[in-house]
Coordinates of C-alpha atoms and ligand atoms in Angstrom, one line a residue:
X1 CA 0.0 0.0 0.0
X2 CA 3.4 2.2 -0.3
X3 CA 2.7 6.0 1.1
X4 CA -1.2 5.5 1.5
X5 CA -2.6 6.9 4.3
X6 CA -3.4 4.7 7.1
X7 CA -5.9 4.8 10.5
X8 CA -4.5 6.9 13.4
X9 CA -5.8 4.8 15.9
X10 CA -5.9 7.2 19.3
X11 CA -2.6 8.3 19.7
X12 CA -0.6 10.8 18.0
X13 CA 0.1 9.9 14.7
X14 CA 2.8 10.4 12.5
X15 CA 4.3 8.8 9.5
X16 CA 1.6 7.6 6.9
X17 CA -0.8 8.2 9.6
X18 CA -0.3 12.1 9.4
X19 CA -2.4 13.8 7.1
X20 CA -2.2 17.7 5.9
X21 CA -1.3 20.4 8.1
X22 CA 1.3 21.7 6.0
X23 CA 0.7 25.1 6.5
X24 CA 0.6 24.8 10.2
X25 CA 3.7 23.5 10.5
X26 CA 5.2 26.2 7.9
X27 CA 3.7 28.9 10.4
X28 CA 5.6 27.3 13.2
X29 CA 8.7 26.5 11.5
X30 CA 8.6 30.2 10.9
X31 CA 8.4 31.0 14.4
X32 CA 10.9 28.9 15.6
X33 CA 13.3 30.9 13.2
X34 CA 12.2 33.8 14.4
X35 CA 12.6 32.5 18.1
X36 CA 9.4 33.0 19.3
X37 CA 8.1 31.0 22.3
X38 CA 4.5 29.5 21.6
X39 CA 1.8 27.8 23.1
X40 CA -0.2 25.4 20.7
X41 CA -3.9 25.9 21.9
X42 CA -6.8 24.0 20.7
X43 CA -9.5 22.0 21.8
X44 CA -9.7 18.4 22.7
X45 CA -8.3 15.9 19.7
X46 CA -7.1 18.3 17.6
X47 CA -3.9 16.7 17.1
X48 CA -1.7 19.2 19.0
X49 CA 0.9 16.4 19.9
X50 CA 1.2 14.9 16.4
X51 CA 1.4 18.4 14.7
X52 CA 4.2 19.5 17.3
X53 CA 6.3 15.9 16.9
X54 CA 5.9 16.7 13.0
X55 CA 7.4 19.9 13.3
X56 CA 10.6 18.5 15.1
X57 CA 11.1 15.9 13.0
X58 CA 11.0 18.3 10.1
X59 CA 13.5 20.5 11.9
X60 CA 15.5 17.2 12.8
X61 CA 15.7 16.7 8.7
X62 CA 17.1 20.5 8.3
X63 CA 19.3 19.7 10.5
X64 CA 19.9 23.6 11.9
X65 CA 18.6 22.9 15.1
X66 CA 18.6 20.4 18.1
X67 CA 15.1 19.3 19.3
X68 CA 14.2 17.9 22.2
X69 CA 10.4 16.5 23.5
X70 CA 9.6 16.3 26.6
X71 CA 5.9 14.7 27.9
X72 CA 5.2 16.1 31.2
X73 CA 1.6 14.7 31.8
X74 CA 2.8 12.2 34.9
X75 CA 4.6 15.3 36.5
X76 CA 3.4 16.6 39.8
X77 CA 6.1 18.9 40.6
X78 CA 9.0 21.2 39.5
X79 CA 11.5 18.7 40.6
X80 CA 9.4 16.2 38.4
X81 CA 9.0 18.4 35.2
X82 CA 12.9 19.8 35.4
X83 CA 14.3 15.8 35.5
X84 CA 12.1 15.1 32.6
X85 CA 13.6 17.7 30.7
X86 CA 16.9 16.9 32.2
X87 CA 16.7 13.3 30.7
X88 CA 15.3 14.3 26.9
X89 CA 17.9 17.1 26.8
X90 CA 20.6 14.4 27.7
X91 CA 19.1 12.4 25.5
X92 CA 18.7 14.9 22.2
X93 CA 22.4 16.2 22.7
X94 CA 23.4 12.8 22.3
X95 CA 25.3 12.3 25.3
X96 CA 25.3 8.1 24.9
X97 CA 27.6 6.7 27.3
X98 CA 29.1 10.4 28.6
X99 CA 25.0 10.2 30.6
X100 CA 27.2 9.5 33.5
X101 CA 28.7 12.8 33.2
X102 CA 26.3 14.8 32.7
X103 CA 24.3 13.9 35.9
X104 CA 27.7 14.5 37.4
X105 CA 27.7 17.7 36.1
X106 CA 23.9 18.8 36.8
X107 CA 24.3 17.6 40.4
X108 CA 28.0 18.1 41.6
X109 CA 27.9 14.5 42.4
X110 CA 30.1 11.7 41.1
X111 CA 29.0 8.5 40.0
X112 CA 31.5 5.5 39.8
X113 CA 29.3 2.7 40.7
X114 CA 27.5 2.8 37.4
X115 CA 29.4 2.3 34.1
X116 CA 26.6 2.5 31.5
X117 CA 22.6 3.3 32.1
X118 CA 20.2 4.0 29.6
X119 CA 17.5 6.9 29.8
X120 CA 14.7 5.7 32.5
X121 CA 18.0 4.6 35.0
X122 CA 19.2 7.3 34.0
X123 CA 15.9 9.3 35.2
X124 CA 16.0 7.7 38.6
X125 CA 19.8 8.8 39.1
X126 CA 18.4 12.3 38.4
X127 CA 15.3 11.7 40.5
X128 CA 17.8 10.9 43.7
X129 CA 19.7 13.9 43.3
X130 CA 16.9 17.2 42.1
X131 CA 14.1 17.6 45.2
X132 CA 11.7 20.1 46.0
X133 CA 14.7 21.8 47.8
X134 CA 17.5 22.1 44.5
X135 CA 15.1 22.0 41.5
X136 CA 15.8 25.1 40.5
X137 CA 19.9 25.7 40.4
X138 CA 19.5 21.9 38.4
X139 CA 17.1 23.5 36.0
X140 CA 19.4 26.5 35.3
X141 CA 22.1 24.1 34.6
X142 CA 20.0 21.9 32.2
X143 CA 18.9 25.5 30.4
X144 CA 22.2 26.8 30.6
X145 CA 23.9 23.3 28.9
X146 CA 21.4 23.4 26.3
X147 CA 22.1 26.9 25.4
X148 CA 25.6 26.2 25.4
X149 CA 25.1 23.3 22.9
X150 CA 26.3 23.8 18.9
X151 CA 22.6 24.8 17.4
X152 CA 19.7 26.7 18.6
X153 CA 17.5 24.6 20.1
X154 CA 13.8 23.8 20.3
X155 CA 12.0 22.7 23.5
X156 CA 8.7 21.1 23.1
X157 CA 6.9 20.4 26.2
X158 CA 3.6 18.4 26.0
X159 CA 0.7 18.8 28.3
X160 CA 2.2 21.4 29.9
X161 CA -1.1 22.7 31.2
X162 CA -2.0 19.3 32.8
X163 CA 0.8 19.7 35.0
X164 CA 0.3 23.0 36.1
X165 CA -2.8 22.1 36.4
X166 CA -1.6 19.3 38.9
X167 CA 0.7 21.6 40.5
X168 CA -1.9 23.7 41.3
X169 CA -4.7 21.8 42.5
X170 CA -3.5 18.3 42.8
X171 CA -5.3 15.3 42.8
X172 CA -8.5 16.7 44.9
X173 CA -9.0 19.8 42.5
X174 CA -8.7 21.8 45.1
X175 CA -6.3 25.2 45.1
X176 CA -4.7 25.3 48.2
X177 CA -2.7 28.5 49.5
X178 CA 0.9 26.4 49.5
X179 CA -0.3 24.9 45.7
X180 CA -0.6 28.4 44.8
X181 CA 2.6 29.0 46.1
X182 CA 4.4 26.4 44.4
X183 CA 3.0 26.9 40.9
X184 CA 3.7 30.8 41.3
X185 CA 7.2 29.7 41.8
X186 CA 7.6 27.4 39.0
X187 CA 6.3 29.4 36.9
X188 CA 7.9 32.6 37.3
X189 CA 11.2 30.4 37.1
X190 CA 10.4 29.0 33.9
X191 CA 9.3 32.5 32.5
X192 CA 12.6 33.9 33.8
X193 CA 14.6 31.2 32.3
X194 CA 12.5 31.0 28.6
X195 CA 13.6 34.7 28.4
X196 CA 16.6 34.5 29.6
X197 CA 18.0 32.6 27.0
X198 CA 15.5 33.2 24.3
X199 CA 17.5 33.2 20.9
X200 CA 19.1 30.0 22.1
X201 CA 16.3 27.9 23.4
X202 CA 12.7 28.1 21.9
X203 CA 9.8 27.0 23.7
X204 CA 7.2 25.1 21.9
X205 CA 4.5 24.4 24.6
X206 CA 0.8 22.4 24.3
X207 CA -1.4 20.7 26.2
X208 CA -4.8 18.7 26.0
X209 CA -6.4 21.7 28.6
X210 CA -6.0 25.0 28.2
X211 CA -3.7 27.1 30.1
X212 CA -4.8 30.2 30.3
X213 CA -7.9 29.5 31.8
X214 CA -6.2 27.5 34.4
X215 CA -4.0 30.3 35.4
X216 CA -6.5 32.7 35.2
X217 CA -8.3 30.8 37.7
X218 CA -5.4 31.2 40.2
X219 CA -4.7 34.7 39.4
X220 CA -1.2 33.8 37.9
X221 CA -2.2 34.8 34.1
X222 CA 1.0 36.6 33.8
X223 CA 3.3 34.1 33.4
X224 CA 2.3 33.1 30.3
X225 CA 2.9 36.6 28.8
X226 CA 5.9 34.8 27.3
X227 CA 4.5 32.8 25.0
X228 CA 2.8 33.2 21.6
X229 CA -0.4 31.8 21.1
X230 CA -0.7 29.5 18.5
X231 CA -4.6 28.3 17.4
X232 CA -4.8 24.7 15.8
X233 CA -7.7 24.9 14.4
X234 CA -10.0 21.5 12.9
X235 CA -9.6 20.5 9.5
X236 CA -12.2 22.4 7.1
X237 CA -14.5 20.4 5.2
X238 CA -12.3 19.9 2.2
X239 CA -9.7 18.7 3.6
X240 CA -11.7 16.7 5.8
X241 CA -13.6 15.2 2.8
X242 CA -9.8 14.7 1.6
X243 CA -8.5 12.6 4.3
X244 CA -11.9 10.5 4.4
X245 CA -11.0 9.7 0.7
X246 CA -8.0 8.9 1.1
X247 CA -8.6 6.6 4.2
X248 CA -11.5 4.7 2.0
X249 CA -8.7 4.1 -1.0
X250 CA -6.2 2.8 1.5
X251 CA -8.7 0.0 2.4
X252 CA -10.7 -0.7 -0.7
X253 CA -13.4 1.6 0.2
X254 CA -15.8 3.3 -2.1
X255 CA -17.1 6.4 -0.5
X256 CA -18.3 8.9 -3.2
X257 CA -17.8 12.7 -1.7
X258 CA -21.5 13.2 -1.1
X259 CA -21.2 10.4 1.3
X260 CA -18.0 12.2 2.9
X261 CA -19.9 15.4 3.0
X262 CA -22.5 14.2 4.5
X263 CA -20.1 12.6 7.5
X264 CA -18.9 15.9 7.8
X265 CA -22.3 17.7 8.3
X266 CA -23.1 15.7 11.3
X267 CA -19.5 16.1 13.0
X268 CA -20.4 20.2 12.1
X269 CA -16.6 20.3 13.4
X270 CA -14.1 18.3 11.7
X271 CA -12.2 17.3 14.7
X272 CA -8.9 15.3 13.1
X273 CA -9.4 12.8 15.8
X274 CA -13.1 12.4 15.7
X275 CA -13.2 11.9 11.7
X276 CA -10.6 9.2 12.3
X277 CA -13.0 7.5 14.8
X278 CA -16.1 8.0 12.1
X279 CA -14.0 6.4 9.0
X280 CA -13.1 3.7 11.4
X281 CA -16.3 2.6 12.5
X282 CA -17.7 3.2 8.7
X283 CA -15.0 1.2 7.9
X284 CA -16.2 -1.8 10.8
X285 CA -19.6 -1.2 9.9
X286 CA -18.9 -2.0 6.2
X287 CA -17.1 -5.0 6.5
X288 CA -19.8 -6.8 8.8
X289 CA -22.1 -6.2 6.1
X290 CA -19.6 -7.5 3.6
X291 CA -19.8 -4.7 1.5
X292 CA -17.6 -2.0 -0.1
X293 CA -19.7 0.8 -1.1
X294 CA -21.2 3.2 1.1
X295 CA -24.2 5.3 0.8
X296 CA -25.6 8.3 2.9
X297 CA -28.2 6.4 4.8
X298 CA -25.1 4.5 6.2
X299 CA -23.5 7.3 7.2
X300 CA -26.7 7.9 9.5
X301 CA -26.7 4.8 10.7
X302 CA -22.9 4.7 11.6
X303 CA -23.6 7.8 13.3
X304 CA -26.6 7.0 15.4
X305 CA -26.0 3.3 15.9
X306 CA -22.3 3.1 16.5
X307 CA -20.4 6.7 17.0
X308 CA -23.1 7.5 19.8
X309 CA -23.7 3.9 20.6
X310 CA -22.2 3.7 24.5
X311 CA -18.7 2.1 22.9
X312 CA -18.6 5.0 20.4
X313 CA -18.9 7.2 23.9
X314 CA -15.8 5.8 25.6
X315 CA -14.2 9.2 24.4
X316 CA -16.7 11.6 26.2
X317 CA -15.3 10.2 29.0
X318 CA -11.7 11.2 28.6
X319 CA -13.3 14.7 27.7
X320 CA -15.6 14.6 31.4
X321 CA -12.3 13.4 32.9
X322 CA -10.2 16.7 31.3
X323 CA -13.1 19.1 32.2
X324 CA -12.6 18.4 36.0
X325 CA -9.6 18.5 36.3
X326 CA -9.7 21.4 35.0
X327 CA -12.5 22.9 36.8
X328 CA -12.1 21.1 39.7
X329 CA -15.4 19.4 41.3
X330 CA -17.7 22.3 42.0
X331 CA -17.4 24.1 39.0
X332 CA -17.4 20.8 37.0
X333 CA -20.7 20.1 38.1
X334 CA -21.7 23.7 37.1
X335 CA -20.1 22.8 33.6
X336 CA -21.5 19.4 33.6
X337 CA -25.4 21.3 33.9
X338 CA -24.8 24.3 31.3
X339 CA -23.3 21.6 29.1
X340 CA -26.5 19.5 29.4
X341 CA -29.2 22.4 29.0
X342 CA -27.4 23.4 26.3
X343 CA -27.7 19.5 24.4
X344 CA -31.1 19.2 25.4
X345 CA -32.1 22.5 24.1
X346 CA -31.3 22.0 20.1
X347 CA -27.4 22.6 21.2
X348 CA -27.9 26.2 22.5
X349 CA -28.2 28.1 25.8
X350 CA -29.0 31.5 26.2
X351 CA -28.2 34.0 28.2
X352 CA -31.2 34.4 30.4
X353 CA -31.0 30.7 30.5
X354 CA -27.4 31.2 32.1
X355 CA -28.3 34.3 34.6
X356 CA -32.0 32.0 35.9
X357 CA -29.3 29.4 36.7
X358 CA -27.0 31.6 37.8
X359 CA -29.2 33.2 40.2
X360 CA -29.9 29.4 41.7
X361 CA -26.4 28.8 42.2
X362 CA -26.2 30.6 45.3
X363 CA -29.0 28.5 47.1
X364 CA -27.1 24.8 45.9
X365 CA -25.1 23.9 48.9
X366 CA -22.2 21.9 46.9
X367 CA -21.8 25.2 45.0
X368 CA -20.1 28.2 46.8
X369 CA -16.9 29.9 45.3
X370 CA -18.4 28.8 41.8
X371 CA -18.1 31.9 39.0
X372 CA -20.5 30.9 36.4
X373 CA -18.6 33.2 34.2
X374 CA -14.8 31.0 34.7
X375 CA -16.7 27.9 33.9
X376 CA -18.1 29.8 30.7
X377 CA -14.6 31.0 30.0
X378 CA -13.2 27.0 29.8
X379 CA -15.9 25.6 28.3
X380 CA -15.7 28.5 25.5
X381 CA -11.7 28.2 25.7
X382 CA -11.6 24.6 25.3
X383 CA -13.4 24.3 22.4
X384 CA -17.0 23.2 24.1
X385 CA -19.1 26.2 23.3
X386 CA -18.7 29.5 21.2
X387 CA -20.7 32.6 21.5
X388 CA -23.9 32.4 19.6
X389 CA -26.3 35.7 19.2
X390 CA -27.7 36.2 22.8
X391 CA -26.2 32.7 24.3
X392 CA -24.3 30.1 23.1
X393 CA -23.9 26.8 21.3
X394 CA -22.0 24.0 20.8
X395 CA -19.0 24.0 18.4
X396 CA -18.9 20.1 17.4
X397 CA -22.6 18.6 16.5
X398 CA -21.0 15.0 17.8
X399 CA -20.0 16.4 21.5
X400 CA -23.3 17.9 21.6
X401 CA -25.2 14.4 20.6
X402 CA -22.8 12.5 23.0
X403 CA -23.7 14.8 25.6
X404 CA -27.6 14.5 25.2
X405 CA -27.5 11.1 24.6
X406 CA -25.6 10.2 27.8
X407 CA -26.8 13.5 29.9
X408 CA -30.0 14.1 28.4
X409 CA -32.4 11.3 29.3
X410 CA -32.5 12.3 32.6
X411 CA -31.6 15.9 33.1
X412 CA -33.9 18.5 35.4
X413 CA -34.3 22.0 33.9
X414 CA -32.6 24.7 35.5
X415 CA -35.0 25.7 38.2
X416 CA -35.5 22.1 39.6
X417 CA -32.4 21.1 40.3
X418 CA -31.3 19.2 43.1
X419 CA -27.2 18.8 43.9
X420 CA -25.5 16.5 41.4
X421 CA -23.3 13.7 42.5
X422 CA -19.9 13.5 40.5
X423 CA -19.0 9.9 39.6
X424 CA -15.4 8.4 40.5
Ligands
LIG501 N1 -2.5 15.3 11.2 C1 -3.3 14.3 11.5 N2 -3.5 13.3 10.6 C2 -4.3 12.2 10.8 N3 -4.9 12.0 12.0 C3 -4.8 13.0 13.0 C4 -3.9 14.1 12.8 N4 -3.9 14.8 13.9 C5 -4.7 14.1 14.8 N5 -5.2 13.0 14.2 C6 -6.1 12.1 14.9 O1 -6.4 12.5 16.2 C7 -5.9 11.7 17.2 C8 -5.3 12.4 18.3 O2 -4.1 13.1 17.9 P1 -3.2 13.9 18.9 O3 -2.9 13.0 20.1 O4 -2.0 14.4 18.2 O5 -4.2 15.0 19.4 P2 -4.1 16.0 20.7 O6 -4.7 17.3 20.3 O7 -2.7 16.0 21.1 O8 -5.0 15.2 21.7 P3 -5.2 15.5 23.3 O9 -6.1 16.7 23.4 O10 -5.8 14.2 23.8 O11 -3.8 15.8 23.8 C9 -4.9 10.7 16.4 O12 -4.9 9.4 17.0 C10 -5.5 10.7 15.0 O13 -6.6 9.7 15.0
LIG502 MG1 -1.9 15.7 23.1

């Protein structure tokens, strides 16, 4: 099947799994020559990581410049995220068997008991020796070597946001005065140290939340002044229709364009990931009933009978799961009930709607401290809703029928609710 394009499954994708975005990584090769920090924003699925690993790899192939990635989504504190990018800097500036050294180095320490480790031993070495106590003066040195290295270099950090999020509320959702604290310090240290060396070190940073909202809610917006936003935004419908066709030729498929269009109308937003999902399930559905050729009442009943079926739903859960950690539990459950008035009322809620519920908020016990406006602000941010005359509506048409069809059934207008229990 040579170069044909191939499933992306649910991870990032690369290879001949990565389709278009061409322009979007010109735009950001251009920044990085220009040495401007940025933050990749966009909502859920929209194929930040892959479009980020594509643009080092192309930089890799120029050769001008060494890249290194680091995923911090399992880091819970500075000492965490600075021996992650410790370890991938050791790793990118191709240290091999000098590794030994270069902990040495970071951490004033020598190491003769070990003659050769290789990069998760070599984590742990790093792990013993940079605490909550010397995270910092071991970051400066881990900038401060890649600066010093030949080429300019790029730093992308994934899910950056998830682990400030994590610094900043932990694992209850809960900002706490010394959380608040600790992410202030972080992040005024990696602010300080990003333009410090700016010119030599570009920061490329994403995540599967949104930042700003998440600093805003802790009052520390300001630190992310240093970065560049950078809006990923979904696939259009012709390029949608594009990589649908080229998905159905891989794997003997005919789907005529009409049929592709018509996909596309009930997605409304051609999320990368969630186009995958419907040519994969099309793709399922088409085989059990042995056939090749698709019309457009199939593409209603894939929709209805398999992308909303409860399978087809597993991903609304990773979405639920994001949302509270961003929001935390009380506003999540705010989120949860604007999110569900909004499905059950033709995908909009209006503003009236909003101020009736609002005005309830006050008199829900489970509920104080909640700004209906910050929940508003992340589910706009995050891709959920967009402003819509006098209220608002959902961006994608298959969040919205996942969310009635799993919220809907039994959902209480506004003015009778009772206090919602959150599930584990
Ligand atoms: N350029 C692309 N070509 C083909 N498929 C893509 C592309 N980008 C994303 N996808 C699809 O979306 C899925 C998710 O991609 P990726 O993990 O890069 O997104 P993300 O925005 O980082 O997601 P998350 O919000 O979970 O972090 C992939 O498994 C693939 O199915
Ligand atoms: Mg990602």
């Amino acid at each position: 099947m040579g170069n044909s394009l191939r499933k992306g499954g649910g991870n990032w994708v690369a290879g001949d799994r990565f389709f278009d975005r061409e322009v979007e990584i010109e735009a950001l090769e251009e920044r990085v020559e220009d040495r401007i920090h940025t933050l990749v924003t966009a909502q859920r699925r929209m194929g930040k990581t892959s479009l980020v690993r594509k643009l080092l790899r192309r930089l890799d192939e120029l050769g001008d410049f060494t890249t290194v990635f680091v995923d911090v989504e399992d880091a819970a504190t500075a000492a965490d995220v600075v021996v992650e990018i410790a370890a991938e800097s050791g790793k990118a500036l191709g240290l091999g068997s000098r590794l030994k050294d270069w902990i040495a180095k970071l951490t004033n320490t020598t190491i003769s008991h070990i003659d050769e480790f290789g990069l998760g031993e070599f984590k742990v070495k790093l792990r013993e020796r940079i605490d909550a106590g010397s995270w910092r003066p071991h970051g400066n040195k881990v900038f401060a070597s890649l600066a010093a290295s030949g080429k300019p270099v790029v730093l992308a950090i994934d899910e950056f946001s998830i682990m400030v999020s994590r610094l900043l509320k932990g694992h209850d959702y809960e900002i706490t005065t010394e959380r608040r604290r600790d992410a202030d310090e972080f992040l005024s240290w990696f602010r300080k140290i990003g333009q410090e060396h700016r010119g030599r070190i570009t920061l490329v940073v994403s995540g599967s939340v949104g930042l700003e909202p998440i600093l805003e809610q802790a009052e520390l917006s300001a630190h992310a002044n240093i970065f560049e936003p950078f809006d990923l935004k979904p696939w259009d419908e012709q390029t949608a229709i594009a990589c649908l066709r080229e998905l159905a030729h891989t794997y003997g498929l005919s789907i005529h364009e009409d049929v592709c269009r018509a996909m596309c109308c009930r997605l409304r937003c051609c999320v990368p990931h969630h186009v995958q999902q419907f040519f994969d399930k099309f793709h399922e559905y088409l085989r059990r009933a042995n056939r090749s050729e698709a019309s457009k009442a199939d593409v209603e009943q894939v929709y209805n009978k398999e992308m909303l079926s409860v399978r087809g739903q597993a991903s609304l859960e990773h979405y639920r799961g994001r949302l509270r950690m961003v929001l935390g539990d009380k506003a999540y459950k705010v989120a949860l009930r604007i999110l569900t008035q909004a499905a059950v009322s033709d995908g909009r809620i209006r503003d009236t709607s909003i101020r009736q519920y609002g005005k309830n908020l006050a008199s829900l016990p489970d509920h104080e401290g909640v700004r209906i406006r910050d929940v508003l602000h992340v589910l706009e941010h995050d891709g959920y809703l967009t402003r819509d005359g006098d209220g608002y509506r959902f961006v994608s048409g298959l969040v919205e029928d996942w969310w009635r069809t799993r919220f809907g059934t039994s959902f209480m207008p506004f003015d009778q609710q009772l206090p919602l229990r959150v599930g584990p």
